[in-house]
Amino acid sequence: MSKGYQAIYLFFCVGIAFAFWMLGYGLGLQLFYKDGRILETTITTNPFAPIQQFWLYKTSPTLQRVASGSLVPALLAGGLAAYIGLKQQSSPLGDAAFQDMASLRRGKWFRKQGHIFGRIGRNVLRTKDDRHHLIIGPTRSGKGAGYVIPNALMHHGSMVVTDLKGEVFKATAGYRRRNGSQVFLFAPGSETTNRYNPLDFVRQERGNRTTDIQNVASILVPENTVSENSVWQATAQQVMAGVISYVLESPFYKDRRNLGEVNSFFNSGVDLQALMKFIKEKEPYLSKFTMESFNAYLSLSERAAASALLDIQKAMRPFKNERIVAATNVTDMDLRAMKRRPISIYLAPNITDITLLRPLLTLFVQQTMDILTLEHDPNSLPVYFLLDEFRQLKRMDEIMTKLPYVAGYKIKLAFIIQDLKNLDEIYGETSRHSLLGNCGYQLVLGANDQATAEYASRALGKRTIRYQSESRTIELVGLPRRTKVEQIRERDLMMPQEIRQMPERKMILLVEGQRPIFGDKLRFFETQPFKSAEAFSQAHTPEVPPIEYLPVKPVPATTPEYARAGHAHEEANIPAIAAADVKPAAAPASVASAAIVHEKEPEAKASSPSASSRTVNPMALRSKPKSVKKASRAGIESSRQDVAAIENKIKSVEEALKPSAERLKESVSRKVEKLGDQSPTKRRNYLDIFSATVPDPIDIGLTTEA
């Protein structure tokens, strides 16, 4: 019995009690005065006469005793009627039921602010807490019109939306920007997009840097533990992390630290193991993490190295697209500020590129969540992840792991799927149960598959139904005998077929800790204020900047400039050393000689390589010419030019050294003459200084004699 019927029945019980009191009052007066007309007059003339007499003759002890005594049978009669009528029947097999209006009002479902789920009549169902949401509905069931767009319009705080069709951005971005939110559209593969570089959000602190790099690598090259290639995938993941670390720390990658450069590194057309070994020799100052990652790849056999490289190149396919590279060169949005000021980010890749861009979208969502959970600030803005078409995102184990506690960081997630099979395909049945258990609100807009319908039916629960069966028998004497038997059975509150046949405009909301709600779907284009807010957004869609293509540059380690540059840290320190420790006369000779020796060293090593210590010839890093004869002739001509240049440098150095050497020799000779035979030790020291300061050109290899 509903609350309304209970109220009507209670009023009826009060009437029964009043009738018994009136009869008792009349009967009591008749017995007291021994006059039979009193009862008849009391009943027929004025039903309220007992109340009037009780009020007017307060001083009459007889009337007061009769009226008070009549209350006892009246209360007994009314109470008995109420007990019989309102007695709750036991429900041993279940008492599932939907919430009525009274319970909805007690639960404050008709508040002015909060997340929106549907309608009950003209009242909008809203709730305001930190529990996650799951929305289930097949195609064209109203997921966007009834949940995504209304909540994207009215959410207060920061927001991340996956908008594969681009409809949510047009319907909500203008209104959110008017209300003070910064709006960004990340649409990789499109000509107009804001940009996002994952490497810009790698922390530089020791330890944190390694963790962030490994997280990025694990998303780009996921490790499938049940696959036969899991060993190579783990190796590929480690190598990917090492190359990302190298791009982030090498001075040769200044102003070009992005995943496009990482992809170029793996597709340089050069033997990767030789390239890594060459980099280790040229840049020995690299971090331990980078060196160890390079060593792990260098220790692989040729077959294992090729398999790992194949996995990496497959994972980096998105970054072969020039538009995607341009969209990830730099970052326009500050993900770290989402808890300080309202920021709305729409992820809107081209629907045709979703398979290619899936790793990048997964990386964005997971990296954003990692950044937002670094600090716990109870006064921060709430962040709302509206993950429409959740199955299109790649498997995100980190999100499944963090789902139980991210609500404490003011992060709310809404997973929007078409059916439960979408979750089973990606995460499996066990992880699906975990996700369902962590979503306190589950909105069912319809079901086209049996698995989803059965799940919703089980979640609604069961109720007890009663029915009577009557049988009639004829006794021997010809008298009939009737027998009534009451039976109870359990029944689903809604059976699976009833859920699949649910009216188009109806919805079911499963609420943790409460009875379910059966209501109407909300349509934003039929309901204010959503209708006017969406119209404003359509008329004031924010402009998105066009992408900027950066010039394509080769991998630094494959260029002749890199081979001639030497160690970057040595180059940076040469000016300071020359100014502090080297004499002006001697500095040109030492620097020039070091440069000449460094230029000649790779050629000498390349002429006779050994199997045990393989090095990279700078000239071998380029593509091989078609004609070997032409290459040989060009090499001979280049060698002759180099010899001529070296001879010219030797002559210039000798000419520069002669005046200084002569002056120094004269100074030393005069000093030695003054000392005479007094101090042989001092004489020897001066001569040693002279020999070390002005070496013979033949001793240091600056002569052209054969």
Short mmCIF file of C-alpha atoms in Angstrom, two decimals, residues 44-463:
data_model
loop_
_atom_site.label_atom_id
_atom_site.label_comp_id
_atom_site.label_asym_id
_atom_site.label_seq_id
_atom_site.Cartn_x
_atom_site.Cartn_y
_atom_site.Cartn_z
CA THR A 44 -30.46 10.90 14.58
CA THR A 45 -30.56 14.62 15.38
CA ASN A 46 -26.97 15.89 15.57
CA PRO A 47 -23.92 13.60 15.26
CA PHE A 48 -21.77 16.27 16.89
CA ALA A 49 -24.13 16.71 19.88
CA PRO A 50 -21.84 14.69 22.20
CA ILE A 51 -18.93 17.01 21.43
CA GLN A 52 -21.06 20.12 22.01
CA GLN A 53 -22.47 18.80 25.29
CA PHE A 54 -19.03 17.72 26.46
CA TRP A 55 -17.75 21.24 25.79
CA LEU A 56 -20.75 23.24 27.15
CA TYR A 57 -21.34 21.20 30.34
CA LYS A 58 -17.81 20.93 31.64
CA THR A 59 -19.08 21.22 35.22
CA SER A 60 -21.43 18.24 34.90
CA PRO A 61 -19.63 15.26 36.40
CA THR A 62 -22.11 12.82 34.84
CA LEU A 63 -21.46 13.97 31.27
CA GLN A 64 -17.70 14.05 31.82
CA ARG A 65 -17.65 10.48 33.15
CA VAL A 66 -19.82 9.16 30.32
CA ALA A 67 -17.77 10.94 27.60
CA SER A 68 -14.44 9.79 29.04
CA GLY A 69 -15.64 6.25 29.46
CA SER A 70 -16.82 6.10 25.85
CA LEU A 71 -13.29 6.88 24.61
CA VAL A 72 -12.01 3.46 25.64
CA PRO A 73 -14.13 1.32 23.26
CA ALA A 74 -13.75 3.96 20.53
CA LEU A 75 -9.96 3.87 20.67
CA LEU A 76 -9.96 0.08 20.76
CA ALA A 77 -12.18 -0.13 17.67
CA GLY A 78 -10.17 2.44 15.69
CA GLY A 79 -6.83 0.92 16.66
CA LEU A 80 -7.98 -2.58 15.75
CA ALA A 81 -9.16 -1.39 12.34
CA ALA A 82 -5.86 0.39 11.72
CA TYR A 83 -3.83 -2.64 12.79
CA ILE A 84 -5.75 -5.01 10.56
CA GLY A 85 -5.69 -2.72 7.55
CA LEU A 86 -2.13 -1.43 7.79
CA LYS A 87 -0.47 -4.65 8.84
CA GLN A 88 2.46 -5.28 6.51
CA GLN A 89 2.37 -8.61 4.85
CA SER A 90 5.61 -10.51 5.16
CA SER A 91 7.75 -10.74 2.04
CA PRO A 92 9.97 -13.74 2.65
CA LEU A 93 11.08 -13.92 -0.98
CA GLY A 94 11.93 -10.24 -1.47
CA ASP A 95 10.38 -6.81 -1.21
CA ALA A 96 11.97 -4.99 -4.14
CA ALA A 97 10.15 -1.87 -5.28
CA PHE A 98 10.81 1.45 -6.99
CA GLN A 99 11.05 4.67 -5.02
CA ASP A 100 7.90 6.75 -4.76
CA MET A 101 7.62 10.54 -4.68
CA ALA A 102 7.84 10.70 -0.89
CA SER A 103 11.12 8.79 -0.76
CA LEU A 104 12.51 10.86 -3.65
CA ARG A 105 11.77 14.06 -1.79
CA ARG A 106 13.33 12.69 1.37
CA GLY A 107 16.43 11.78 -0.64
CA LYS A 108 16.62 15.35 -2.06
CA TRP A 109 16.54 14.16 -5.65
CA PHE A 110 14.84 17.34 -6.87
CA ARG A 111 17.66 19.73 -5.95
CA LYS A 112 18.68 22.69 -8.11
CA GLN A 113 22.30 21.62 -8.70
CA GLY A 114 24.05 18.34 -9.23
CA HIS A 115 24.55 15.70 -11.88
CA ILE A 116 21.49 14.94 -14.00
CA PHE A 117 19.99 11.50 -14.67
CA GLY A 118 16.40 11.97 -15.86
CA ARG A 119 12.95 13.21 -14.88
CA ILE A 120 10.00 12.29 -12.71
CA GLY A 121 7.14 14.24 -14.23
CA ARG A 122 8.41 17.81 -14.48
CA ASN A 123 11.02 17.34 -11.76
CA VAL A 124 14.64 16.77 -12.83
CA LEU A 125 16.51 14.03 -10.98
CA ARG A 126 19.82 15.37 -9.66
CA THR A 127 22.36 14.10 -7.18
CA LYS A 128 25.43 15.68 -5.65
CA ASP A 129 28.07 13.35 -4.24
CA ASP A 130 31.41 11.83 -5.22
CA ARG A 131 30.30 8.41 -6.52
CA HIS A 132 31.14 7.38 -10.09
CA HIS A 133 28.56 6.87 -12.84
CA LEU A 134 27.92 4.13 -15.39
CA ILE A 135 25.55 4.78 -18.29
CA ILE A 136 24.36 1.84 -20.36
CA GLY A 137 22.35 2.30 -23.51
CA PRO A 138 22.38 1.05 -27.10
CA THR A 139 22.75 3.32 -30.11
CA ARG A 140 20.18 6.14 -30.29
CA SER A 141 18.91 5.46 -26.78
CA GLY A 142 19.50 9.03 -25.57
CA LYS A 143 22.90 8.82 -23.89
CA GLY A 144 24.03 12.12 -25.37
CA ALA A 145 20.74 14.00 -25.19
CA GLY A 146 19.79 12.73 -21.75
CA TYR A 147 23.08 12.56 -19.89
CA VAL A 148 26.24 13.76 -21.69
CA ILE A 149 25.14 17.18 -22.97
CA PRO A 150 23.06 18.22 -19.91
CA ASN A 151 25.89 17.34 -17.52
CA ALA A 152 28.57 18.88 -19.75
CA LEU A 153 26.56 22.11 -19.75
CA MET A 154 25.88 22.30 -16.03
CA HIS A 155 28.99 20.84 -14.38
CA HIS A 156 30.80 23.30 -12.12
CA GLY A 157 34.56 22.72 -12.24
CA SER A 158 37.01 21.22 -14.73
CA MET A 159 36.06 18.57 -17.24
CA VAL A 160 37.52 16.12 -19.76
CA VAL A 161 35.14 14.80 -22.44
CA THR A 162 35.71 12.20 -25.13
CA ASP A 163 33.77 13.61 -28.06
CA LEU A 164 34.25 11.30 -31.03
CA LYS A 165 31.47 12.88 -33.11
CA GLY A 166 32.30 16.49 -32.25
CA GLU A 167 28.70 17.14 -31.14
CA VAL A 168 29.42 17.78 -27.46
CA PHE A 169 31.95 20.54 -28.24
CA LYS A 170 29.48 22.44 -30.42
CA ALA A 171 26.63 21.97 -27.94
CA THR A 172 28.45 22.91 -24.72
CA ALA A 173 31.80 24.69 -25.28
CA GLY A 174 30.38 28.16 -25.88
CA TYR A 175 28.20 28.07 -22.77
CA ARG A 176 31.03 26.79 -20.58
CA ARG A 177 33.39 29.50 -21.84
CA ARG A 178 30.78 32.15 -21.04
CA ASN A 179 30.64 30.79 -17.49
CA GLY A 180 34.38 31.27 -17.00
CA SER A 181 35.91 27.99 -18.15
CA GLN A 182 38.92 27.76 -20.44
CA VAL A 183 38.01 25.62 -23.44
CA PHE A 184 40.42 23.43 -25.44
CA LEU A 185 39.76 21.04 -28.31
CA PHE A 186 42.36 18.32 -28.83
CA ALA A 187 41.60 16.86 -32.25
CA PRO A 188 44.73 15.07 -33.50
CA GLY A 189 44.51 14.37 -37.20
CA SER A 190 42.51 17.54 -37.86
CA GLU A 191 43.73 20.80 -39.38
CA THR A 192 42.42 22.78 -36.38
CA THR A 193 43.31 21.65 -32.88
CA ASN A 194 44.92 22.65 -29.65
CA ARG A 195 48.17 20.84 -28.97
CA TYR A 196 49.29 18.38 -26.32
CA ASN A 197 52.83 17.06 -25.86
CA PRO A 198 52.95 14.19 -23.34
CA LEU A 199 56.67 14.71 -22.71
CA ASP A 200 56.04 18.22 -21.38
CA PHE A 201 54.45 16.68 -18.28
CA VAL A 202 57.36 14.41 -17.32
CA ARG A 203 58.65 15.61 -13.97
CA GLN A 204 62.36 16.38 -13.77
CA GLU A 205 62.97 15.39 -10.14
CA ARG A 206 65.11 12.32 -9.58
CA GLY A 207 62.94 9.23 -9.33
CA ASN A 208 59.80 11.00 -10.52
CA ARG A 209 61.33 11.45 -13.95
CA THR A 210 61.97 7.73 -14.36
CA THR A 211 58.47 6.85 -13.14
CA ASP A 212 56.76 9.24 -15.56
CA ILE A 213 58.84 8.03 -18.50
CA GLN A 214 58.06 4.40 -17.73
CA ASN A 215 54.34 5.20 -17.46
CA VAL A 216 54.38 6.80 -20.90
CA ALA A 217 56.27 3.86 -22.38
CA SER A 218 53.93 1.31 -20.79
CA ILE A 219 50.91 2.97 -22.43
CA LEU A 220 52.50 3.29 -25.85
CA VAL A 221 53.93 -0.26 -25.76
CA PRO A 222 51.56 -2.26 -23.54
CA GLU A 223 52.79 -5.59 -22.25
CA ASN A 224 50.46 -8.52 -22.84
CA THR A 225 51.47 -11.11 -20.25
CA VAL A 226 49.49 -13.90 -21.91
CA SER A 227 51.03 -13.34 -25.33
CA GLU A 228 53.92 -15.38 -26.69
CA ASN A 229 55.73 -12.12 -27.48
CA SER A 230 55.47 -10.76 -23.94
CA VAL A 231 59.25 -10.98 -23.49
CA TRP A 232 59.90 -8.87 -26.57
CA GLN A 233 57.15 -6.45 -25.56
CA ALA A 234 58.77 -5.94 -22.16
CA THR A 235 62.12 -5.32 -23.85
CA ALA A 236 60.52 -2.95 -26.34
CA GLN A 237 58.92 -1.08 -23.46
CA GLN A 238 62.29 -0.66 -21.76
CA VAL A 239 63.97 0.51 -24.97
CA MET A 240 61.14 2.96 -25.63
CA ALA A 241 61.59 4.39 -22.14
CA GLY A 242 65.32 4.76 -22.73
CA VAL A 243 64.88 6.65 -26.00
CA ILE A 244 62.27 8.95 -24.44
CA SER A 245 64.74 9.64 -21.64
CA TYR A 246 67.47 10.37 -24.20
CA VAL A 247 65.29 12.80 -26.16
CA LEU A 248 64.40 14.59 -22.93
CA GLU A 249 67.98 15.05 -21.72
CA SER A 250 70.24 15.27 -24.76
CA PRO A 251 71.29 18.86 -25.56
CA PHE A 252 71.05 18.03 -29.26
CA TYR A 253 67.25 17.75 -28.90
CA LYS A 254 66.72 21.20 -27.47
CA ASP A 255 63.34 22.69 -28.54
CA ARG A 256 62.33 19.40 -30.19
CA ARG A 257 61.54 17.07 -27.28
CA ASN A 258 58.38 15.26 -28.39
CA LEU A 259 57.14 11.84 -29.45
CA GLY A 260 57.57 12.69 -33.11
CA GLU A 261 61.31 12.84 -32.52
CA VAL A 262 61.15 9.54 -30.64
CA ASN A 263 59.48 7.97 -33.67
CA SER A 264 62.15 9.45 -35.97
CA PHE A 265 64.85 7.92 -33.78
CA PHE A 266 63.45 4.42 -34.34
CA ASN A 267 62.98 5.01 -38.08
CA SER A 268 66.26 6.73 -38.92
CA GLY A 269 67.28 4.07 -41.45
CA VAL A 270 70.41 3.24 -39.42
CA ASP A 271 71.24 0.12 -37.45
CA LEU A 272 69.73 0.93 -34.05
CA GLN A 273 72.33 -0.91 -31.99
CA ALA A 274 75.17 0.83 -33.81
CA LEU A 275 73.43 4.17 -33.37
CA MET A 276 73.02 3.66 -29.63
CA LYS A 277 76.65 2.66 -29.24
CA PHE A 278 77.75 5.73 -31.15
CA ILE A 279 75.60 7.96 -28.92
CA LYS A 280 77.07 6.38 -25.78
CA GLU A 281 80.56 7.24 -27.00
CA LYS A 282 79.67 10.78 -28.03
CA GLU A 283 77.50 11.59 -25.00
CA PRO A 284 78.91 9.76 -21.97
CA TYR A 285 77.21 12.23 -19.62
CA LEU A 286 73.74 10.73 -20.22
CA SER A 287 71.77 9.53 -17.20
CA LYS A 288 72.16 6.07 -15.76
CA PHE A 289 68.59 5.17 -16.76
CA THR A 290 69.25 6.05 -20.41
CA MET A 291 72.55 4.18 -20.48
CA GLU A 292 71.06 1.05 -18.91
CA SER A 293 68.16 1.08 -21.37
CA PHE A 294 70.60 1.37 -24.27
CA ASN A 295 72.71 -1.45 -22.82
CA ALA A 296 69.64 -3.67 -22.56
CA TYR A 297 69.06 -3.30 -26.29
CA LEU A 298 72.74 -3.63 -27.18
CA SER A 299 72.91 -6.96 -25.35
CA LEU A 300 70.15 -8.49 -27.49
CA SER A 301 70.83 -10.84 -30.34
CA GLU A 302 70.11 -9.68 -33.85
CA ARG A 303 66.79 -11.55 -33.96
CA ALA A 304 65.64 -10.34 -30.54
CA ALA A 305 66.60 -6.77 -31.35
CA ALA A 306 64.65 -6.89 -34.61
CA SER A 307 61.56 -8.27 -32.84
CA ALA A 308 61.66 -5.57 -30.15
CA LEU A 309 62.16 -2.85 -32.76
CA LEU A 310 59.17 -4.16 -34.72
CA ASP A 311 56.94 -3.86 -31.63
CA ILE A 312 58.15 -0.31 -31.06
CA GLN A 313 57.59 0.77 -34.66
CA LYS A 314 54.11 -0.71 -34.56
CA ALA A 315 53.31 1.23 -31.38
CA MET A 316 54.62 4.48 -32.88
CA ARG A 317 52.45 4.31 -36.01
CA PRO A 318 50.35 7.36 -35.03
CA PHE A 319 53.44 9.55 -35.12
CA LYS A 320 54.09 8.84 -38.78
CA ASN A 321 51.15 11.15 -39.55
CA GLU A 322 52.32 14.74 -40.04
CA ARG A 323 49.13 16.19 -38.52
CA ILE A 324 49.43 14.07 -35.41
CA VAL A 325 53.08 15.03 -35.03
CA ALA A 326 52.15 18.71 -35.39
CA ALA A 327 49.42 18.30 -32.75
CA THR A 328 51.88 16.80 -30.26
CA ASN A 329 54.95 19.02 -30.78
CA VAL A 330 54.13 21.42 -27.94
CA THR A 331 51.40 21.91 -25.33
CA ASP A 332 48.75 24.64 -25.27
CA MET A 333 46.88 23.49 -22.15
CA ASP A 334 48.08 23.24 -18.55
CA LEU A 335 46.80 19.98 -17.13
CA ARG A 336 48.27 20.80 -13.71
CA ALA A 337 45.95 23.82 -13.38
CA MET A 338 42.69 21.88 -13.72
CA LYS A 339 42.19 21.84 -9.96
CA ARG A 340 42.91 25.57 -9.60
CA ARG A 341 40.69 27.02 -12.33
CA PRO A 342 37.92 25.62 -14.54
CA ILE A 343 39.34 24.04 -17.70
CA SER A 344 37.27 22.07 -20.21
CA ILE A 345 39.11 19.74 -22.60
CA TYR A 346 37.34 17.95 -25.44
CA LEU A 347 39.04 14.93 -27.03
CA ALA A 348 37.67 14.85 -30.58
CA PRO A 349 39.71 12.71 -32.97
CA ASN A 350 38.42 11.94 -36.44
CA ILE A 351 36.11 8.97 -36.17
CA THR A 352 37.97 7.29 -39.05
CA ASP A 353 41.28 7.60 -37.18
CA ILE A 354 40.09 6.25 -33.85
CA THR A 355 41.96 2.93 -34.15
CA LEU A 356 45.20 4.73 -34.96
CA LEU A 357 44.74 7.38 -32.26
CA ARG A 358 43.55 5.08 -29.49
CA PRO A 359 46.97 4.89 -27.73
CA LEU A 360 47.31 8.68 -27.78
CA LEU A 361 43.83 9.23 -26.30
CA THR A 362 44.50 6.61 -23.64
CA LEU A 363 47.80 8.31 -22.83
CA PHE A 364 46.06 11.67 -22.45
CA VAL A 365 43.35 10.39 -20.09
CA GLN A 366 45.72 8.33 -17.97
CA GLN A 367 48.44 10.98 -17.78
CA THR A 368 45.87 13.62 -16.82
CA MET A 369 44.60 11.43 -14.01
CA ASP A 370 48.15 10.75 -12.82
CA ILE A 371 48.82 14.50 -12.66
CA LEU A 372 45.59 15.23 -10.79
CA THR A 373 46.33 12.61 -8.12
CA LEU A 374 49.80 13.91 -7.27
CA GLU A 375 48.46 16.21 -4.54
CA HIS A 376 45.44 15.98 -2.27
CA ASP A 377 43.78 19.37 -1.80
CA PRO A 378 40.31 19.34 -0.21
CA ASN A 379 39.69 22.88 -1.48
CA SER A 380 40.45 22.10 -5.13
CA LEU A 381 37.91 22.18 -7.95
CA PRO A 382 36.15 18.92 -8.86
CA VAL A 383 37.26 17.30 -12.12
CA TYR A 384 34.70 15.39 -14.18
CA PHE A 385 35.80 12.74 -16.71
CA LEU A 386 32.99 12.15 -19.21
CA LEU A 387 34.26 9.09 -21.06
CA ASP A 388 31.74 8.71 -23.87
CA GLU A 389 32.22 5.59 -26.01
CA PHE A 390 34.49 4.19 -23.32
CA ARG A 391 35.18 1.02 -25.29
CA GLN A 392 36.99 3.07 -27.93
CA LEU A 393 39.74 3.87 -25.45
CA LYS A 394 42.50 1.38 -25.01
CA ARG A 395 42.74 -0.83 -21.93
CA MET A 396 43.64 1.39 -18.98
CA ASP A 397 44.68 -0.77 -16.05
CA GLU A 398 45.87 2.24 -14.06
CA ILE A 399 42.39 3.76 -14.11
CA MET A 400 40.87 0.49 -12.97
CA THR A 401 43.40 0.40 -10.14
CA LYS A 402 42.80 4.00 -9.08
CA LEU A 403 39.02 3.92 -9.47
CA PRO A 404 38.27 3.05 -5.82
CA TYR A 405 40.14 6.04 -4.36
CA VAL A 406 40.26 8.85 -6.96
CA ALA A 407 36.95 10.13 -5.61
CA GLY A 408 38.90 11.34 -2.59
CA TYR A 409 40.83 13.65 -4.95
CA LYS A 410 37.55 15.18 -6.18
CA ILE A 411 37.70 13.22 -9.42
CA LYS A 412 34.46 11.77 -10.77
CA LEU A 413 34.36 9.36 -13.71
CA ALA A 414 31.38 8.62 -15.93
CA PHE A 415 31.73 5.52 -18.13
CA ILE A 416 29.35 5.49 -21.09
CA ILE A 417 28.96 2.17 -22.90
CA GLN A 418 26.44 0.44 -25.15
CA ASP A 419 26.29 -2.85 -23.27
CA LEU A 420 28.22 -4.92 -20.77
CA LYS A 421 29.95 -6.88 -23.51
CA ASN A 422 31.94 -3.72 -24.27
CA LEU A 423 33.60 -4.05 -20.88
CA ASP A 424 34.16 -7.79 -21.18
CA GLU A 425 35.91 -7.36 -24.53
CA ILE A 426 38.53 -5.02 -23.05
CA TYR A 427 38.84 -5.83 -19.36
CA GLY A 428 37.33 -9.26 -18.91
CA GLU A 429 34.58 -10.35 -16.56
CA THR A 430 36.57 -9.89 -13.34
CA SER A 431 37.50 -6.28 -14.03
CA ARG A 432 33.96 -5.62 -15.21
CA HIS A 433 32.60 -6.66 -11.81
CA SER A 434 35.14 -4.35 -10.16
CA LEU A 435 34.02 -1.40 -12.27
CA LEU A 436 30.34 -2.09 -11.62
CA GLY A 437 31.03 -2.29 -7.90
CA ASN A 438 32.73 1.11 -7.90
CA CYS A 439 29.97 2.93 -9.80
CA GLY A 440 27.37 4.05 -7.26
CA TYR A 441 24.93 5.25 -9.95
CA GLN A 442 24.09 3.02 -12.90
CA LEU A 443 21.72 4.48 -15.49
CA VAL A 444 20.07 1.94 -17.78
CA LEU A 445 18.55 3.60 -20.84
CA GLY A 446 17.73 0.36 -22.60
CA ALA A 447 19.12 -3.04 -23.47
CA ASN A 448 19.39 -4.80 -26.81
CA ASP A 449 21.36 -7.79 -25.54
CA GLN A 450 20.37 -10.48 -23.10
CA ALA A 451 23.42 -10.11 -20.84
CA THR A 452 22.69 -6.45 -20.05
CA ALA A 453 18.97 -7.13 -19.56
CA GLU A 454 19.68 -9.99 -17.17
CA TYR A 455 22.16 -7.89 -15.20
CA ALA A 456 19.65 -5.05 -14.78
CA SER A 457 16.91 -7.51 -13.80
CA ARG A 458 19.11 -9.09 -11.12
CA ALA A 459 20.16 -5.67 -9.83
CA LEU A 460 16.54 -4.56 -9.44
CA GLY A 461 15.84 -7.50 -7.13
CA LYS A 462 12.84 -9.70 -6.51
CA ARG A 463 9.47 -9.19 -4.89
#
